[in-house]
mmCIF file of C-alpha atoms and ligand atoms in Angstrom:
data_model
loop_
_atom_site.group_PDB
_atom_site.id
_atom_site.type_symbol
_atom_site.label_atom_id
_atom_site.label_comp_id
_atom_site.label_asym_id
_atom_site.label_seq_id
_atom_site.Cartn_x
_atom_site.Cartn_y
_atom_site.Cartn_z
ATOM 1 C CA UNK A 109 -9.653 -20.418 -12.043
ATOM 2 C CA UNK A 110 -11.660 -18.349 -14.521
ATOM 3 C CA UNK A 111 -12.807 -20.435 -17.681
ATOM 4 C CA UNK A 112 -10.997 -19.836 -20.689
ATOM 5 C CA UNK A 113 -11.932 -19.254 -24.289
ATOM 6 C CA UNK A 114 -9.823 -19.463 -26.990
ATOM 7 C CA UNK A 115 -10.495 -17.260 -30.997
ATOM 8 C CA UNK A 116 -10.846 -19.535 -33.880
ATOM 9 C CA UNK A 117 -9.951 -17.934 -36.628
ATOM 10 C CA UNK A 118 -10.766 -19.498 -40.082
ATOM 11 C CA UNK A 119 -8.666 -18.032 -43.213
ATOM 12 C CA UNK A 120 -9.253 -20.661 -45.637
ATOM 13 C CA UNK A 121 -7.021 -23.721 -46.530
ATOM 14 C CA UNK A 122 -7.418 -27.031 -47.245
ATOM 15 C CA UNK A 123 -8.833 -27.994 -43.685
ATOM 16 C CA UNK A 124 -11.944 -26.442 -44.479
ATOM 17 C CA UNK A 125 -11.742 -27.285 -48.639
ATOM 18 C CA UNK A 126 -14.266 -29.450 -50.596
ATOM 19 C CA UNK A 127 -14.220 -30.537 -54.178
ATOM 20 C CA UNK A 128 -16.188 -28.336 -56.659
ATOM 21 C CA UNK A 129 -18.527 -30.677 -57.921
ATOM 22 C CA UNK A 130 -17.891 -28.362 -61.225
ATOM 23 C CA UNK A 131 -14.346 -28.543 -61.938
ATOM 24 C CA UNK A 132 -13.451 -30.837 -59.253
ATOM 25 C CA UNK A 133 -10.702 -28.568 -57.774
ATOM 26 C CA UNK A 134 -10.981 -28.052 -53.828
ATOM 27 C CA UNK A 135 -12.454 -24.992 -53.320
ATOM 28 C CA UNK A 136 -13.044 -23.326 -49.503
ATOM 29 C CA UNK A 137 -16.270 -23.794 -47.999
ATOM 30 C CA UNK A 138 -17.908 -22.013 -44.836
ATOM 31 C CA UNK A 139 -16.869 -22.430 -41.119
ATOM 32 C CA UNK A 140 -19.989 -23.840 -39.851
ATOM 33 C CA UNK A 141 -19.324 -26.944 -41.875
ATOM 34 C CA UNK A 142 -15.784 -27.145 -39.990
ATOM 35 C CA UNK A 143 -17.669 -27.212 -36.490
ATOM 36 C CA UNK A 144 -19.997 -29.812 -37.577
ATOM 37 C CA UNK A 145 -17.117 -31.917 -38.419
ATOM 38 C CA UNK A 146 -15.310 -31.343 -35.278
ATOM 39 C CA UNK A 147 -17.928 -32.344 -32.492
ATOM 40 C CA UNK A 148 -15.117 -32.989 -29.912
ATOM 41 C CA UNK A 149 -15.079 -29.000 -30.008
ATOM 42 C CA UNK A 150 -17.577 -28.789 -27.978
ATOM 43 C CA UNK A 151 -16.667 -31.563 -25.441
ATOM 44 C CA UNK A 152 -13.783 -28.793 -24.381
ATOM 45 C CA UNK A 153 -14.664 -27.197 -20.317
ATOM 46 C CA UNK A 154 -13.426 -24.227 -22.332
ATOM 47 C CA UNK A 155 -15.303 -21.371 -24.444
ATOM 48 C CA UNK A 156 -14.315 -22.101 -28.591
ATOM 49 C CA UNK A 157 -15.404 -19.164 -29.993
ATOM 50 C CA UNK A 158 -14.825 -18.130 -34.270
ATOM 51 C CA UNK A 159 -14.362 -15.587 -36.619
ATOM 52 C CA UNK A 160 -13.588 -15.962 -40.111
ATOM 53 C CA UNK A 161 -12.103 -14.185 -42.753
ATOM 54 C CA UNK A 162 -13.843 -12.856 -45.947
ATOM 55 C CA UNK A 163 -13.096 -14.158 -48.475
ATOM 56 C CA UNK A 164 -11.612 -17.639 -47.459
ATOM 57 C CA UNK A 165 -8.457 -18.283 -49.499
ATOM 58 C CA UNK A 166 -6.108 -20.705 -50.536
ATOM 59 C CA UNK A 167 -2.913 -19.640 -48.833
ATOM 60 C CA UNK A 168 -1.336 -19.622 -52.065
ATOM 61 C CA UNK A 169 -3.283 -16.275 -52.425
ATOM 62 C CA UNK A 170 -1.789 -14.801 -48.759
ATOM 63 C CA UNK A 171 -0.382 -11.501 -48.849
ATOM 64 C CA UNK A 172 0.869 -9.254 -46.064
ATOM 65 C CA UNK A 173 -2.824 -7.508 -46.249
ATOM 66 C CA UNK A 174 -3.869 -10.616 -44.294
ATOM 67 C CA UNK A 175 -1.000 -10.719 -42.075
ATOM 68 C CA UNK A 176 -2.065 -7.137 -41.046
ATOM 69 C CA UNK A 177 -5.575 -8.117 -40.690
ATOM 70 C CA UNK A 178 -4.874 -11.305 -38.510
ATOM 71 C CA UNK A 179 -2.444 -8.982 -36.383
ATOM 72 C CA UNK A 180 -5.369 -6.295 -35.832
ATOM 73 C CA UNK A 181 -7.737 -8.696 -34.910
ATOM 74 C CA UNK A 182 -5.734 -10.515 -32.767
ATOM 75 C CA UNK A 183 -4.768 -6.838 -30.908
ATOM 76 C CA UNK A 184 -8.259 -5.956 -30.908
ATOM 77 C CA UNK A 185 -9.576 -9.476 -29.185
ATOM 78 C CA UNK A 186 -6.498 -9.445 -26.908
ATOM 79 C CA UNK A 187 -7.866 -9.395 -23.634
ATOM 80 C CA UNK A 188 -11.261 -11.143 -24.351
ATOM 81 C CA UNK A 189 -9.406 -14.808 -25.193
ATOM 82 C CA UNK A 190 -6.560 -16.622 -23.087
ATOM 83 C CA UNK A 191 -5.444 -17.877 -27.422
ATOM 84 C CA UNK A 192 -5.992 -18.119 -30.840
ATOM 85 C CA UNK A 193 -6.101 -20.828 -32.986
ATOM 86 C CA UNK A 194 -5.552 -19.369 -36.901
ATOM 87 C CA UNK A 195 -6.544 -22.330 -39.458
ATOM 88 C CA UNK A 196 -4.662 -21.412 -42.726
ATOM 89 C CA UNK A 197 -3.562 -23.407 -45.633
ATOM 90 C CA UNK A 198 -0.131 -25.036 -44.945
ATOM 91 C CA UNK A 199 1.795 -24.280 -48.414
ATOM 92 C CA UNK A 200 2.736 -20.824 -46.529
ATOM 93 C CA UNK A 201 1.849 -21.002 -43.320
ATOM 94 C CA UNK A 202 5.456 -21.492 -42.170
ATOM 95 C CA UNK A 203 5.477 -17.585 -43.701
ATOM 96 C CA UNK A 204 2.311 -16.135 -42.162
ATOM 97 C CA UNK A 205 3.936 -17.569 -38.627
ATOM 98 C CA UNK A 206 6.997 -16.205 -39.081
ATOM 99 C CA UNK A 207 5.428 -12.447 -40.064
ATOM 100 C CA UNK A 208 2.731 -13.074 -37.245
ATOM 101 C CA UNK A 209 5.867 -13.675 -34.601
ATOM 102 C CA UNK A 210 7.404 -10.539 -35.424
ATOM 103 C CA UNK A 211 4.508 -8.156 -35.654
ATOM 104 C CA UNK A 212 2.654 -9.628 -32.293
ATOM 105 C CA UNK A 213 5.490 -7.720 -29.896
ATOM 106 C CA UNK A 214 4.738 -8.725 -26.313
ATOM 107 C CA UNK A 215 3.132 -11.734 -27.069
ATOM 108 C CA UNK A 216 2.368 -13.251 -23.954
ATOM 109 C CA UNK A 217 -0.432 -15.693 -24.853
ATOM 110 C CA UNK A 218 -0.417 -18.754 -27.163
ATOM 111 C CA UNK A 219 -1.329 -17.777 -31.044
ATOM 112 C CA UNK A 220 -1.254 -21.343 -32.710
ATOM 113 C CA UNK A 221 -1.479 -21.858 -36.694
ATOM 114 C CA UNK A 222 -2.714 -25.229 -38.066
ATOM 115 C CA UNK A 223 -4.275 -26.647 -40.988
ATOM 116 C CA UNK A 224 -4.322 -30.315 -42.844
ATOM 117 C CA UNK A 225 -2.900 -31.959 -45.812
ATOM 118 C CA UNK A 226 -7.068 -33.699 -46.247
ATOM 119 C CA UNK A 227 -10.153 -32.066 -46.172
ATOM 120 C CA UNK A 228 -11.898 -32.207 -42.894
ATOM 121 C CA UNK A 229 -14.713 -33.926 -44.799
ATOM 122 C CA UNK A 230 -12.701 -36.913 -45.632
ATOM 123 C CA UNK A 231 -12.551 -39.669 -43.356
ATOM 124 C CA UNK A 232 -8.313 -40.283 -43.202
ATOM 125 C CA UNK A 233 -8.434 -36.482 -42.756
ATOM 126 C CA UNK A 234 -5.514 -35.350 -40.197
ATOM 127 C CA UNK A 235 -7.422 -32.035 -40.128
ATOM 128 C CA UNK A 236 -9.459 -33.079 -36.845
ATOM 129 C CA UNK A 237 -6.324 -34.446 -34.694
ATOM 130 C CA UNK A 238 -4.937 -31.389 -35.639
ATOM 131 C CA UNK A 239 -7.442 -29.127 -34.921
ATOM 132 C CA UNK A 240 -8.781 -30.152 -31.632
ATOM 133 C CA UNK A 241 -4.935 -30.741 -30.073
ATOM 134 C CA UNK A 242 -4.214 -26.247 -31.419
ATOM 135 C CA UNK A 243 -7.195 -25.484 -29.198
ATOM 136 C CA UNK A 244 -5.832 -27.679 -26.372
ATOM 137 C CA UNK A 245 -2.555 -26.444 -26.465
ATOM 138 C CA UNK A 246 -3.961 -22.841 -26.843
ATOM 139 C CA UNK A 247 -5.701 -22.893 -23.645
ATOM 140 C CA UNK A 248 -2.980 -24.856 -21.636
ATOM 141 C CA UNK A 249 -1.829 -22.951 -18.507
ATOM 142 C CA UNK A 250 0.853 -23.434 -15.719
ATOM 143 C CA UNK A 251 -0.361 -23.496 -12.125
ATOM 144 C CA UNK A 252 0.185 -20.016 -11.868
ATOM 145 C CA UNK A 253 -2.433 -19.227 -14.904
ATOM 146 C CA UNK A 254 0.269 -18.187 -17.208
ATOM 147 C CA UNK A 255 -0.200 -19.484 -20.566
ATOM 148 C CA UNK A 256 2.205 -22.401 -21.458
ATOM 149 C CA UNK A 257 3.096 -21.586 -24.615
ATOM 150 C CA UNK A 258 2.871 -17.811 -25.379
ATOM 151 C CA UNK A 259 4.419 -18.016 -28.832
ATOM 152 C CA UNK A 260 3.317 -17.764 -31.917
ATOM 153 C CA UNK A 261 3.977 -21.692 -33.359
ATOM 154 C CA UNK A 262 2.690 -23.633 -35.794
ATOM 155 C CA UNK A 263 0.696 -27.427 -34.496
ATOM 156 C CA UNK A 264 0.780 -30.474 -37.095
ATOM 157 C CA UNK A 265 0.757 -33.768 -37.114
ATOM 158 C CA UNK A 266 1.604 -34.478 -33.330
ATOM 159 C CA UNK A 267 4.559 -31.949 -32.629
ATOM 160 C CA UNK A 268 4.363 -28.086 -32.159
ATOM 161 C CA UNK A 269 6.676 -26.014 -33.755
ATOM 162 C CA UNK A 270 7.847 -22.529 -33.331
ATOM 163 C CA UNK A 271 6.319 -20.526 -35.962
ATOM 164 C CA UNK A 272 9.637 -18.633 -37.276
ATOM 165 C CA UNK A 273 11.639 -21.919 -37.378
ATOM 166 C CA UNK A 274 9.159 -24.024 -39.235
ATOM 167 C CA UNK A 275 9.208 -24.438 -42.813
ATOM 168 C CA UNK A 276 7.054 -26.740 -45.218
ATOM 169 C CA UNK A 277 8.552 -30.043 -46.173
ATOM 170 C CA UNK A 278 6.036 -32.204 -47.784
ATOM 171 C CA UNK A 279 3.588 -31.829 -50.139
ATOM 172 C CA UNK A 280 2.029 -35.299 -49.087
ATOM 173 C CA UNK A 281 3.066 -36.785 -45.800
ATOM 174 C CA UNK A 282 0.615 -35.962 -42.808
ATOM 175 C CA UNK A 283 4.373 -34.794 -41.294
ATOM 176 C CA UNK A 284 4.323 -31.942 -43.347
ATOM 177 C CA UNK A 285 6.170 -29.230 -41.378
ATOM 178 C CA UNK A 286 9.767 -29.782 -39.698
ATOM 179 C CA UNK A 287 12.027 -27.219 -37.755
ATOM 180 C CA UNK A 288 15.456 -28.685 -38.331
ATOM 181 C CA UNK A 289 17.327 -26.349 -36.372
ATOM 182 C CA UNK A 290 15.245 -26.045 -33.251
ATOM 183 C CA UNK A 291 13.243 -28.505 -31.125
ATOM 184 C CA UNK A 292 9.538 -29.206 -31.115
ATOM 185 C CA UNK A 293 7.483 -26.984 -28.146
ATOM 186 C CA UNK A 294 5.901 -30.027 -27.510
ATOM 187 C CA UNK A 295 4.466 -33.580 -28.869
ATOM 188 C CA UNK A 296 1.122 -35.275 -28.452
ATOM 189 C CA UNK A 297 0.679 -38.669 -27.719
ATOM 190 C CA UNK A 298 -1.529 -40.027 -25.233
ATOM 191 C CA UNK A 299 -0.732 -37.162 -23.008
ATOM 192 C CA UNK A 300 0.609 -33.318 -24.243
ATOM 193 C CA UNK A 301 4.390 -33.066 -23.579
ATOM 194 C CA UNK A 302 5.832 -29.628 -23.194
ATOM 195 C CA UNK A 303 9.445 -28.960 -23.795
ATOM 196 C CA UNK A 304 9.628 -26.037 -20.958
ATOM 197 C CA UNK A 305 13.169 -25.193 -21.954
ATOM 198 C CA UNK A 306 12.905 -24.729 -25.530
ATOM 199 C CA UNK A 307 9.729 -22.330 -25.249
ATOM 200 C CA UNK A 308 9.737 -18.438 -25.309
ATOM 201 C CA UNK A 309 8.636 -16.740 -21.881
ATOM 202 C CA UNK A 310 7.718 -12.773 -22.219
ATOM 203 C CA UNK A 311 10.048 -10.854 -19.842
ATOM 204 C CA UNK A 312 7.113 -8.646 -18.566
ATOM 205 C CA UNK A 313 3.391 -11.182 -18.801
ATOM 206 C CA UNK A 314 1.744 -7.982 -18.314
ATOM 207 C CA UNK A 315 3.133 -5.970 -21.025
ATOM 208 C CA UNK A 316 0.582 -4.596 -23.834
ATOM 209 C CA UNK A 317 0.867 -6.326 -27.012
ATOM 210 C CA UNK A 318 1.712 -4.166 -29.492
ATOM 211 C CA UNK A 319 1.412 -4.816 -33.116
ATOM 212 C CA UNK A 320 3.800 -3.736 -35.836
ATOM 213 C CA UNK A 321 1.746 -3.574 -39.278
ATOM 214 C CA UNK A 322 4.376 -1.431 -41.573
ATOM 215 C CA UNK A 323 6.021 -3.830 -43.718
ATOM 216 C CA UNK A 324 8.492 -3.274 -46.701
ATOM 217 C CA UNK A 325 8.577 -5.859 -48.580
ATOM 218 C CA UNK A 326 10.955 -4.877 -51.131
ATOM 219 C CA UNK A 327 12.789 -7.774 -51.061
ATOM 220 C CA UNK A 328 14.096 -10.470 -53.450
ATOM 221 C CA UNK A 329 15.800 -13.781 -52.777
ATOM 222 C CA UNK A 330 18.290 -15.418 -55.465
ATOM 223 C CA UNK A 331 18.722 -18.761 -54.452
ATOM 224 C CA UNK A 332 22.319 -19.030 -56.072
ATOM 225 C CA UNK A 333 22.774 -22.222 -58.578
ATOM 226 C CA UNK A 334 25.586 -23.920 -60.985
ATOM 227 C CA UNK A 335 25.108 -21.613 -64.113
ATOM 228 C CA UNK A 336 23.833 -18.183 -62.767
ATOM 229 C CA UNK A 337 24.117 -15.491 -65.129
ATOM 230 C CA UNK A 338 26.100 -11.834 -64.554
ATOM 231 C CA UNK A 339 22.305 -11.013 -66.097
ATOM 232 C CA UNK A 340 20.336 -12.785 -63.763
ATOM 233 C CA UNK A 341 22.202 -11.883 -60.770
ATOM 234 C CA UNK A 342 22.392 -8.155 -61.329
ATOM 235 C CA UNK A 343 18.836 -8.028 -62.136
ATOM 236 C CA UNK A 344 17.501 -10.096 -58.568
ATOM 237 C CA UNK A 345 20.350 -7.921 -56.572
ATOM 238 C CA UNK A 346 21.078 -3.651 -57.732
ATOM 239 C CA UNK A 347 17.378 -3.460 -58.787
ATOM 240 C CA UNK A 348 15.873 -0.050 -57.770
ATOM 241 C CA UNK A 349 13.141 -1.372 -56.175
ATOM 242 C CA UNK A 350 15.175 -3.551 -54.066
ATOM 243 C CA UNK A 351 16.158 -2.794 -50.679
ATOM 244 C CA UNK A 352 17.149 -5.881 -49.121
ATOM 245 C CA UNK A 353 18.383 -9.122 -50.733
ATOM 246 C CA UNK A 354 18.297 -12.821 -49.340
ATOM 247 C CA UNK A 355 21.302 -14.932 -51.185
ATOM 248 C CA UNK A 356 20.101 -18.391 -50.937
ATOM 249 C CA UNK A 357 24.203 -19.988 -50.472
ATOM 250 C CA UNK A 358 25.566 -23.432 -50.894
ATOM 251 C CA UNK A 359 25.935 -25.373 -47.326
ATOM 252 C CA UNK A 360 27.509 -22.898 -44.446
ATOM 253 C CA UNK A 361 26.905 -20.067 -46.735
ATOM 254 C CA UNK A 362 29.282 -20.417 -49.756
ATOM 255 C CA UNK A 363 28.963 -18.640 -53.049
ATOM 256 C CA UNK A 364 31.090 -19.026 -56.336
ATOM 257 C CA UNK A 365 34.114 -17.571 -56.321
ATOM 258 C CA UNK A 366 34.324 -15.795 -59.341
ATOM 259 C CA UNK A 367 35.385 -12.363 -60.074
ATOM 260 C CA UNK A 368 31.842 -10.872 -61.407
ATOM 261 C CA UNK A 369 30.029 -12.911 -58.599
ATOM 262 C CA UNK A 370 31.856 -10.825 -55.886
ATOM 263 C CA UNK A 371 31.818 -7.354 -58.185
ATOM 264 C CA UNK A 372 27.796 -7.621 -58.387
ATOM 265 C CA UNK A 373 27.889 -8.667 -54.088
ATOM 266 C CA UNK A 374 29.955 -5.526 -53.845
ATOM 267 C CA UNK A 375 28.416 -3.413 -56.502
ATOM 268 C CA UNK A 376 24.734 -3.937 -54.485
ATOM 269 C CA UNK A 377 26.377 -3.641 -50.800
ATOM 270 C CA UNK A 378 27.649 -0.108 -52.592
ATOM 271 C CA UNK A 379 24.515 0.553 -53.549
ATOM 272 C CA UNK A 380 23.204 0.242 -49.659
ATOM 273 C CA UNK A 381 21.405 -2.814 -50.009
ATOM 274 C CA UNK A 382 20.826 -5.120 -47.535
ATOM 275 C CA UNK A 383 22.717 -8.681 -48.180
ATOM 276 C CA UNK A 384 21.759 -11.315 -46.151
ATOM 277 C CA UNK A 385 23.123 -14.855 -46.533
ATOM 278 C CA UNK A 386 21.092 -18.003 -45.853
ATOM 279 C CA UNK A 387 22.028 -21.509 -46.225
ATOM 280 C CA UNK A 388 19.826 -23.114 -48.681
ATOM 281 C CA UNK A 389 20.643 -26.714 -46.648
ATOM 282 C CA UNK A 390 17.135 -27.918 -44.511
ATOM 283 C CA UNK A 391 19.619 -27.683 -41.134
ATOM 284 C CA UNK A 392 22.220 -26.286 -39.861
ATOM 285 C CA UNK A 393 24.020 -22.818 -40.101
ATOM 286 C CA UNK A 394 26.136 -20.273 -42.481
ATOM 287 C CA UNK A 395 29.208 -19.882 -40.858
ATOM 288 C CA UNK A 396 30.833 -17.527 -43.578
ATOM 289 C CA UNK A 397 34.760 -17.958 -41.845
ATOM 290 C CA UNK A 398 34.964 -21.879 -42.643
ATOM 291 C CA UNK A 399 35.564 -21.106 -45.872
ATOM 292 C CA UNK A 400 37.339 -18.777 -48.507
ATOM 293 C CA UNK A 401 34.289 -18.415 -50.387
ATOM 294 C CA UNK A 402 31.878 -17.947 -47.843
ATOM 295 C CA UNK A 403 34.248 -15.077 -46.217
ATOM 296 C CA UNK A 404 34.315 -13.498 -49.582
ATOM 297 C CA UNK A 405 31.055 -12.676 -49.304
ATOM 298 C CA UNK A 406 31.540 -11.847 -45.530
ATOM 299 C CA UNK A 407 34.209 -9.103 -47.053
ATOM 300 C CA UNK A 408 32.279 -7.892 -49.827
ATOM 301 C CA UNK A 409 29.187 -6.371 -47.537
ATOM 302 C CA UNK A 410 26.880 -9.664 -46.910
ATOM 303 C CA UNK A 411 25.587 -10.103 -43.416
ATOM 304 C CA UNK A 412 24.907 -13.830 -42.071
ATOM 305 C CA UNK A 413 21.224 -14.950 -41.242
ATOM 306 C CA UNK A 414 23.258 -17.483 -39.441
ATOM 307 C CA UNK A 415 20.570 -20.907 -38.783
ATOM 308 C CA UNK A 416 17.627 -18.859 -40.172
ATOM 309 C CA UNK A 417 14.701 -20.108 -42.275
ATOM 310 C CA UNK A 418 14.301 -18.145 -45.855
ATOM 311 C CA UNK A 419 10.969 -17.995 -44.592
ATOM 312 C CA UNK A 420 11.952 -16.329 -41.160
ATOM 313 C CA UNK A 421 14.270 -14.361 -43.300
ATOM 314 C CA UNK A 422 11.991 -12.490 -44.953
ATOM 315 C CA UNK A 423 9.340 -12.141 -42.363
ATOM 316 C CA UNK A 424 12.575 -10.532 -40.126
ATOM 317 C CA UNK A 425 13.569 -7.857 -43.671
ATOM 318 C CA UNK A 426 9.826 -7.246 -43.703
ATOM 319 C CA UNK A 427 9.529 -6.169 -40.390
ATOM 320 C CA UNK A 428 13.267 -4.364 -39.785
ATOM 321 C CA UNK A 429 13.073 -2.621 -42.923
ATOM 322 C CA UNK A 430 9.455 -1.311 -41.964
ATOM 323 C CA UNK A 431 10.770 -0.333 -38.867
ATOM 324 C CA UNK A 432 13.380 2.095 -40.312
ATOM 325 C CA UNK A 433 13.907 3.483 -43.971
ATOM 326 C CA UNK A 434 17.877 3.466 -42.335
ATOM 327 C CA UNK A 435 19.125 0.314 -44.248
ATOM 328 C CA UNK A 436 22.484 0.172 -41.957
ATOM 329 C CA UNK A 437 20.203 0.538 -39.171
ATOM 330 C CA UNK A 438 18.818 -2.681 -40.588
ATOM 331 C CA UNK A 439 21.985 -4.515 -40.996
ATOM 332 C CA UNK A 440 23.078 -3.939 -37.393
ATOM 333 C CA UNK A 441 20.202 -5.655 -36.573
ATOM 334 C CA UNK A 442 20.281 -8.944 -38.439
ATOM 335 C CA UNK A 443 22.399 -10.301 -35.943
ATOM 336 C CA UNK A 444 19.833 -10.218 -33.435
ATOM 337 C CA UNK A 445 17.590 -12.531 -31.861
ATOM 338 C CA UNK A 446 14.237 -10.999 -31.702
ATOM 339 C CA UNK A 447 11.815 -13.685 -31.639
ATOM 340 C CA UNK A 448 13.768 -17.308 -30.893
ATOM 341 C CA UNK A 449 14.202 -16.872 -34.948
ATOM 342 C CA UNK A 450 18.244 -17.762 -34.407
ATOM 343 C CA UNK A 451 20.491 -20.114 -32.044
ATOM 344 C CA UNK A 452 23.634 -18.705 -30.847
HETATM 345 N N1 LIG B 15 -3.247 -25.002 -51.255
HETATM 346 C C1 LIG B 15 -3.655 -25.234 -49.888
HETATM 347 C C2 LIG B 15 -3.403 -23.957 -49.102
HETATM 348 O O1 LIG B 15 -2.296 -23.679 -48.769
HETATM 349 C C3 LIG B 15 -2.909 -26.380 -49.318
HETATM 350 C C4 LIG B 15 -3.217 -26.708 -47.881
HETATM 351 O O2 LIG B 15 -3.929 -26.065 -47.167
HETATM 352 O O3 LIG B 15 -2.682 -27.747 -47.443
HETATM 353 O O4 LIG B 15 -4.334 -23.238 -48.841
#
């Protein structure tokens, strides 16, 4: 079998962060450093090869520039690597996955994000476990050579994740990433388990990859709340720039049930906008027919993201609403599972 060799690809992030000896605020520093850290890299049978981005951020600073930029390159180095490894900061990764898994169409090779909560400088840092178990899992292959997991997921602490149905949980824990409403890929321990059933297969292996880099992002989200404002709500839903809205509901997608609620709902679904409603619980699903208030919302125009991640939600708007300026084109296609992003 031929050897493999797996992209590296550095974007900044706390894995690769030291403290400024100025202000003492972690700061990124330069990839080499990262490899001198990480030895073990080079124990692989396997080609590790980098590339890193200019400037390295903090992923607080991530836009969709660099989610077009990670796409081309990835397109563009396609055929030379069997996967990529992308090292980004974790506070929104779970978002650069989710875009990633909708604009890599075709994907039939592994594209794994991973970071670390500690510097890989520090000596409790989870940043090298991490780091060396996304390159093994990157260039893991069935017996027939195909890759085994040609997704686009996110590694941490022990478990992979899909990408689109990740989300961040802690700010602290070395278990910083959960996806509540869909198993892990696979967990780490002494050996590499692979959950074969719960992982994506492409229906053609030898299809090109395509890329889709046109993204409108004119979208808001109102996470709804106890004391929302007529004001407030008019201004997040009817604005002009606004094509698409994500209403953050109560448990399986509930909203108040007041009259000037459901006249703004209706006076933006008028409008043509795009209403989709996601459950601002950590699991489960809207299900807007359990109760009056949820199907109020159903009746007024607002389309269920069903067990979606507000993440995945917007990384799916981004994408469908870049793929069409037809905003009921859009809505038809909510429902759909394009990438593993929703159960059935
Ligand atoms: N602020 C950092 C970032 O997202 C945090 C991290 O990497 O854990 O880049």
């Amino acid at each position: 079998m031929k050897r493999s060799s797996i992209l590296l690809i550095y974007t900044g992030g706390t894995i690769g962060m030291k403290q400024d000896p100025g202000d003492q605020t972690l700061k990124p520093f330069d990839f080499g450093q990262i490899l001198e850290e990480v030895p073990e890299l080079q124990k692989f049978a396997f080609r590790v090869d980098s590339y890193t981005f200019d400037p390295l951020i903090d992923s607080s600073d991530v836009e969709p520039s660099l989610w077009k930029e990670l796409a081309t390159l990835i397109r563009d180095r396609y055929e030379e690597y069997d996967g990529f490894v992308v090292l980004h900061g974790t506070d929104t990764m779970a978002y650069s996955a989710s875009a990633l898994s909708f604009m890599l169409e075709n994907l039939a090779k592994p594209v794994v994000f991973t970071g670390s909560q500690l510097p890989i400088g520090v000596a409790r840092t989870d940043g090298k476990e991490n780091l060396i178990s996304a390159v093994e899992i990157a260039s893991a292959k069935d017996p027939q050579g195909h890759p085994l997991v040609p997704e686009v997921c996110i590694f941490f602490n022990s478990k992979l994740l899909r990408g689109n149905r990740s989300t961040k949980v802690s700010s602290e824990d070395f278990s910083a990433f959960r996806s509540p409403n869909y198993p892990p890929l696979a967990e780490a321990g002494i050996n590499i388990r692979y959950n074969q059933a719960a992982i994506r297969k492409p229906l053609d292996w030898e299809a090109p990859l395509r890329i889709s880099t046109e993204l409108d992002t004119s979208v808001s989200i109102l996470k709804v709340h106890p004391g929302i404002t007529p004001q407030v709500m008019r201004y997040f839903m009817c604005g002009d720039a606004t094509r698409a809205v994500i209403i953050e509901t109560y448990g399986s997608g509930n909203a108040p049930s007041r009259q000037w609620f459901l006249n703004i709902v209706k006076e933006a679904a008028a409008m043509g906008k795009v209403l989709m409603n996601v459950t601002q619980c950590m699991s489960g699903t809207v299900n807007m027919d359990l109760y009056a208030t949820g199907k109020a919302l159903e009746k007024a125009g607002v389309v269920s993201g069903r067990d979606i991640t507000t993440e995945g939600a917007l990384a799916k708007l981004f994408y469908l609403l870049g793929k069409s300026p037809d905003n009921d084109w859009v809505k038809a296609r909510l429902g759909d599972d394009i990438e593993g992003e929703i159960s059935f």
